[in-house]
mmCIF file of C-alpha atoms and ligand atoms in Angstrom:
data_model
loop_
_atom_site.group_PDB
_atom_site.id
_atom_site.type_symbol
_atom_site.label_atom_id
_atom_site.label_comp_id
_atom_site.label_asym_id
_atom_site.label_seq_id
_atom_site.Cartn_x
_atom_site.Cartn_y
_atom_site.Cartn_z
ATOM 1 C CA UNK A 17 12.884 -15.821 3.267
ATOM 2 C CA UNK A 18 15.043 -13.878 0.963
ATOM 3 C CA UNK A 19 15.196 -13.518 -2.405
ATOM 4 C CA UNK A 20 17.052 -17.163 -2.644
ATOM 5 C CA UNK A 21 13.377 -18.603 -1.663
ATOM 6 C CA UNK A 22 11.668 -16.566 -4.474
ATOM 7 C CA UNK A 23 14.440 -18.257 -6.952
ATOM 8 C CA UNK A 24 13.748 -21.613 -5.232
ATOM 9 C CA UNK A 25 10.056 -20.844 -6.075
ATOM 10 C CA UNK A 26 10.348 -20.286 -9.685
ATOM 11 C CA UNK A 27 12.367 -23.334 -9.759
ATOM 12 C CA UNK A 28 10.186 -25.613 -7.830
ATOM 13 C CA UNK A 29 6.964 -24.307 -10.237
ATOM 14 C CA UNK A 30 9.329 -24.703 -13.327
ATOM 15 C CA UNK A 31 9.870 -29.077 -12.255
ATOM 16 C CA UNK A 32 5.698 -29.110 -11.051
ATOM 17 C CA UNK A 33 4.576 -27.593 -14.497
ATOM 18 C CA UNK A 34 7.204 -29.456 -16.207
ATOM 19 C CA UNK A 35 6.088 -32.436 -14.982
ATOM 20 C CA UNK A 36 2.335 -32.292 -15.211
ATOM 21 C CA UNK A 37 2.450 -30.649 -18.637
ATOM 22 C CA UNK A 38 0.283 -33.310 -19.993
ATOM 23 C CA UNK A 39 -1.876 -33.340 -17.593
ATOM 24 C CA UNK A 40 -3.001 -29.365 -17.503
ATOM 25 C CA UNK A 41 -3.056 -30.183 -21.505
ATOM 26 C CA UNK A 42 -5.511 -32.625 -21.285
ATOM 27 C CA UNK A 43 -7.252 -30.761 -18.853
ATOM 28 C CA UNK A 44 -7.266 -27.669 -21.036
ATOM 29 C CA UNK A 45 -8.290 -29.588 -24.036
ATOM 30 C CA UNK A 46 -11.553 -30.563 -22.116
ATOM 31 C CA UNK A 47 -12.980 -27.145 -21.575
ATOM 32 C CA UNK A 48 -10.179 -24.735 -23.630
ATOM 33 C CA UNK A 49 -8.035 -24.861 -26.015
ATOM 34 C CA UNK A 50 -5.403 -27.562 -24.832
ATOM 35 C CA UNK A 51 -2.607 -25.030 -24.792
ATOM 36 C CA UNK A 52 -2.584 -24.321 -20.983
ATOM 37 C CA UNK A 53 0.406 -27.255 -19.956
ATOM 38 C CA UNK A 54 2.427 -25.789 -22.688
ATOM 39 C CA UNK A 55 1.870 -22.179 -21.907
ATOM 40 C CA UNK A 56 2.924 -22.884 -18.697
ATOM 41 C CA UNK A 57 6.536 -24.601 -18.743
ATOM 42 C CA UNK A 58 7.321 -22.013 -21.571
ATOM 43 C CA UNK A 59 6.502 -19.486 -19.628
ATOM 44 C CA UNK A 60 8.131 -20.703 -16.397
ATOM 45 C CA UNK A 61 10.893 -22.125 -18.288
ATOM 46 C CA UNK A 62 11.479 -18.306 -19.865
ATOM 47 C CA UNK A 63 11.487 -17.079 -16.080
ATOM 48 C CA UNK A 64 14.115 -19.474 -14.842
ATOM 49 C CA UNK A 65 16.387 -18.636 -17.594
ATOM 50 C CA UNK A 66 16.021 -14.840 -17.019
ATOM 51 C CA UNK A 67 15.978 -15.325 -13.100
ATOM 52 C CA UNK A 68 16.321 -11.670 -11.643
ATOM 53 C CA UNK A 69 14.779 -10.211 -14.204
ATOM 54 C CA UNK A 70 11.182 -9.394 -13.657
ATOM 55 C CA UNK A 71 7.510 -10.717 -14.264
ATOM 56 C CA UNK A 72 7.284 -8.928 -17.891
ATOM 57 C CA UNK A 73 9.258 -12.303 -19.191
ATOM 58 C CA UNK A 74 6.073 -14.214 -17.880
ATOM 59 C CA UNK A 75 3.764 -11.933 -19.262
ATOM 60 C CA UNK A 76 5.571 -11.817 -23.266
ATOM 61 C CA UNK A 77 6.374 -15.649 -22.921
ATOM 62 C CA UNK A 78 3.135 -17.292 -21.371
ATOM 63 C CA UNK A 79 0.344 -17.403 -23.497
ATOM 64 C CA UNK A 80 -3.250 -17.338 -23.247
ATOM 65 C CA UNK A 81 -4.804 -15.866 -20.356
ATOM 66 C CA UNK A 82 -2.069 -16.856 -17.827
ATOM 67 C CA UNK A 83 0.476 -14.592 -19.111
ATOM 68 C CA UNK A 84 -1.500 -11.557 -18.200
ATOM 69 C CA UNK A 85 -2.916 -12.865 -15.452
ATOM 70 C CA UNK A 86 0.242 -14.405 -13.725
ATOM 71 C CA UNK A 87 2.419 -11.652 -14.581
ATOM 72 C CA UNK A 88 0.282 -8.967 -13.242
ATOM 73 C CA UNK A 89 0.089 -10.993 -9.917
ATOM 74 C CA UNK A 90 4.104 -11.523 -9.954
ATOM 75 C CA UNK A 91 4.884 -7.865 -10.560
ATOM 76 C CA UNK A 92 1.639 -7.056 -7.740
ATOM 77 C CA UNK A 93 3.370 -9.222 -5.658
ATOM 78 C CA UNK A 94 7.007 -7.783 -6.582
ATOM 79 C CA UNK A 95 5.848 -4.216 -5.530
ATOM 80 C CA UNK A 96 5.006 -5.363 -2.218
ATOM 81 C CA UNK A 97 8.580 -6.672 -1.452
ATOM 82 C CA UNK A 98 10.095 -3.861 -3.178
ATOM 83 C CA UNK A 99 13.958 -3.706 -2.524
ATOM 84 C CA UNK A 100 13.528 -5.829 0.992
ATOM 85 C CA UNK A 101 16.669 -8.455 1.185
ATOM 86 C CA UNK A 102 14.169 -10.607 3.440
ATOM 87 C CA UNK A 103 10.513 -11.022 4.559
ATOM 88 C CA UNK A 104 8.472 -12.830 6.977
ATOM 89 C CA UNK A 105 5.724 -14.883 6.427
ATOM 90 C CA UNK A 106 3.040 -11.751 7.366
ATOM 91 C CA UNK A 107 4.917 -9.898 4.058
ATOM 92 C CA UNK A 108 4.022 -13.151 2.177
ATOM 93 C CA UNK A 109 0.269 -12.429 3.175
ATOM 94 C CA UNK A 110 0.739 -9.384 1.526
ATOM 95 C CA UNK A 111 2.517 -10.703 -1.661
ATOM 96 C CA UNK A 112 -0.259 -13.066 -1.892
ATOM 97 C CA UNK A 113 -3.224 -10.996 -1.538
ATOM 98 C CA UNK A 114 -1.513 -8.338 -3.793
ATOM 99 C CA UNK A 115 -1.304 -10.695 -6.384
ATOM 100 C CA UNK A 116 -4.649 -12.843 -5.411
ATOM 101 C CA UNK A 117 -5.910 -8.707 -5.946
ATOM 102 C CA UNK A 118 -4.613 -8.077 -9.039
ATOM 103 C CA UNK A 119 -5.895 -11.225 -10.837
ATOM 104 C CA UNK A 120 -9.189 -10.793 -9.419
ATOM 105 C CA UNK A 121 -9.474 -7.358 -10.721
ATOM 106 C CA UNK A 122 -7.560 -8.057 -14.159
ATOM 107 C CA UNK A 123 -9.383 -11.358 -14.555
ATOM 108 C CA UNK A 124 -13.152 -9.936 -12.732
ATOM 109 C CA UNK A 125 -13.695 -13.629 -11.213
ATOM 110 C CA UNK A 126 -14.240 -14.506 -7.747
ATOM 111 C CA UNK A 127 -14.556 -17.894 -6.066
ATOM 112 C CA UNK A 128 -16.951 -20.063 -7.740
ATOM 113 C CA UNK A 129 -16.449 -19.129 -11.420
ATOM 114 C CA UNK A 130 -14.320 -22.040 -11.754
ATOM 115 C CA UNK A 131 -10.630 -19.995 -12.407
ATOM 116 C CA UNK A 132 -7.548 -19.856 -11.022
ATOM 117 C CA UNK A 133 -9.340 -18.048 -7.842
ATOM 118 C CA UNK A 134 -10.482 -20.815 -6.884
ATOM 119 C CA UNK A 135 -7.331 -21.805 -5.613
ATOM 120 C CA UNK A 136 -5.724 -18.783 -4.735
ATOM 121 C CA UNK A 137 -8.155 -17.412 -2.957
ATOM 122 C CA UNK A 138 -8.585 -20.123 0.014
ATOM 123 C CA UNK A 139 -4.602 -20.321 -0.265
ATOM 124 C CA UNK A 140 -4.258 -16.878 0.938
ATOM 125 C CA UNK A 141 -7.156 -16.822 2.964
ATOM 126 C CA UNK A 142 -5.376 -19.853 4.799
ATOM 127 C CA UNK A 143 -2.335 -19.015 4.985
ATOM 128 C CA UNK A 144 -3.281 -15.481 6.716
ATOM 129 C CA UNK A 145 -5.575 -17.290 9.301
ATOM 130 C CA UNK A 146 -2.967 -19.842 10.321
ATOM 131 C CA UNK A 147 -0.150 -17.030 10.604
ATOM 132 C CA UNK A 148 -2.646 -15.581 12.695
ATOM 133 C CA UNK A 149 -2.747 -18.220 14.807
ATOM 134 C CA UNK A 150 0.867 -18.180 15.373
ATOM 135 C CA UNK A 151 1.043 -21.307 13.416
ATOM 136 C CA UNK A 152 4.949 -21.946 12.364
ATOM 137 C CA UNK A 153 5.417 -20.943 8.578
ATOM 138 C CA UNK A 154 6.201 -24.296 6.610
ATOM 139 C CA UNK A 155 3.194 -25.560 8.438
ATOM 140 C CA UNK A 156 0.793 -22.877 7.206
ATOM 141 C CA UNK A 157 2.064 -23.197 4.115
ATOM 142 C CA UNK A 158 1.562 -26.542 3.677
ATOM 143 C CA UNK A 159 -1.925 -25.390 4.977
ATOM 144 C CA UNK A 160 -2.018 -22.988 2.245
ATOM 145 C CA UNK A 161 -0.814 -25.558 -0.911
ATOM 146 C CA UNK A 162 -3.522 -27.947 0.808
ATOM 147 C CA UNK A 163 -6.568 -25.201 0.617
ATOM 148 C CA UNK A 164 -5.306 -24.355 -3.027
ATOM 149 C CA UNK A 165 -5.788 -28.112 -3.628
ATOM 150 C CA UNK A 166 -8.850 -28.291 -2.370
ATOM 151 C CA UNK A 167 -9.821 -25.508 -4.216
ATOM 152 C CA UNK A 168 -8.550 -27.065 -7.367
ATOM 153 C CA UNK A 169 -10.572 -30.045 -6.741
ATOM 154 C CA UNK A 170 -13.768 -27.728 -6.359
ATOM 155 C CA UNK A 171 -14.007 -26.791 -9.250
ATOM 156 C CA UNK A 172 -14.820 -30.115 -11.271
ATOM 157 C CA UNK A 173 -18.843 -29.644 -10.386
ATOM 158 C CA UNK A 174 -18.683 -25.528 -10.881
ATOM 159 C CA UNK A 175 -19.914 -24.369 -14.525
ATOM 160 C CA UNK A 176 -17.037 -21.679 -15.640
ATOM 161 C CA UNK A 177 -18.036 -18.252 -15.996
ATOM 162 C CA UNK A 178 -15.062 -16.901 -16.795
ATOM 163 C CA UNK A 179 -12.472 -17.416 -19.749
ATOM 164 C CA UNK A 180 -13.162 -19.642 -22.811
ATOM 165 C CA UNK A 181 -14.572 -22.193 -20.545
ATOM 166 C CA UNK A 182 -17.284 -20.528 -19.853
ATOM 167 C CA UNK A 183 -18.359 -20.349 -23.552
ATOM 168 C CA UNK A 184 -19.189 -24.172 -22.931
ATOM 169 C CA UNK A 185 -22.050 -23.639 -20.353
ATOM 170 C CA UNK A 186 -22.930 -26.463 -18.765
ATOM 171 C CA UNK A 187 -20.984 -28.684 -20.722
ATOM 172 C CA UNK A 188 -17.752 -27.294 -18.276
ATOM 173 C CA UNK A 189 -19.387 -29.013 -15.212
ATOM 174 C CA UNK A 190 -17.309 -32.389 -14.439
ATOM 175 C CA UNK A 191 -13.938 -30.964 -15.619
ATOM 176 C CA UNK A 192 -11.664 -29.631 -13.228
ATOM 177 C CA UNK A 193 -10.281 -26.112 -14.033
ATOM 178 C CA UNK A 194 -6.474 -26.167 -15.732
ATOM 179 C CA UNK A 195 -5.672 -22.838 -14.912
ATOM 180 C CA UNK A 196 -6.870 -23.903 -10.970
ATOM 181 C CA UNK A 197 -4.830 -27.041 -10.975
ATOM 182 C CA UNK A 198 -1.755 -25.383 -12.511
ATOM 183 C CA UNK A 199 -2.319 -22.430 -9.488
ATOM 184 C CA UNK A 200 -2.491 -25.711 -6.807
ATOM 185 C CA UNK A 201 0.779 -26.583 -8.417
ATOM 186 C CA UNK A 202 2.537 -23.112 -8.019
ATOM 187 C CA UNK A 203 1.421 -23.020 -4.221
ATOM 188 C CA UNK A 204 2.778 -26.441 -3.369
ATOM 189 C CA UNK A 205 6.100 -25.132 -5.122
ATOM 190 C CA UNK A 206 6.127 -22.450 -2.830
ATOM 191 C CA UNK A 207 5.741 -24.434 0.196
ATOM 192 C CA UNK A 208 8.833 -26.598 -0.901
ATOM 193 C CA UNK A 209 10.476 -23.624 -1.809
ATOM 194 C CA UNK A 210 10.139 -21.844 1.540
ATOM 195 C CA UNK A 211 10.728 -25.422 3.587
ATOM 196 C CA UNK A 212 13.976 -25.975 1.718
ATOM 197 C CA UNK A 213 15.188 -22.479 2.493
ATOM 198 C CA UNK A 214 14.133 -22.850 6.376
HETATM 199 MG MG1 MG B 4 -5.702 -22.509 -23.030
#
């Protein structure tokens, strides 16, 4: 993988959040303020336009909680790669681990709080363990994306403990978390980008 993989990943995210914008809006309207789909589309549209620029674009363009969270995630992940021209699966695990750590730190969220962490953490853990077991990168990424999707679905019965949805208390139960949903899209986009580039 190389810089082109990252570029392709950002383009795949842009396509995915655009396709799922209305769904993300509906999910966020149920337990938040309904802006998540619009925010993610605006943010990644700006990222694609500014490809080669930095995660600051995302922070300033995506509204809501997701802008700072994804901005910080991508910046932390990017620091792992530095100026490296190419990278392997194990370094991708480090990138995603750094991204996860920054999200958990900034959002003070853990698995089970009904946030994007419910999708991101199992994806990172799955990618790490599959690669450790010697599974090929494309299959490991497919398993990681599937873990993010399972994590996304796991948020439905949970009561939100972080973010705006937590104000709803028990009324947040029965709704899929929008941040976990867009995170699953982002992990699936990574799998598509890496597979294309292979
Ligand atoms: Mg919102």
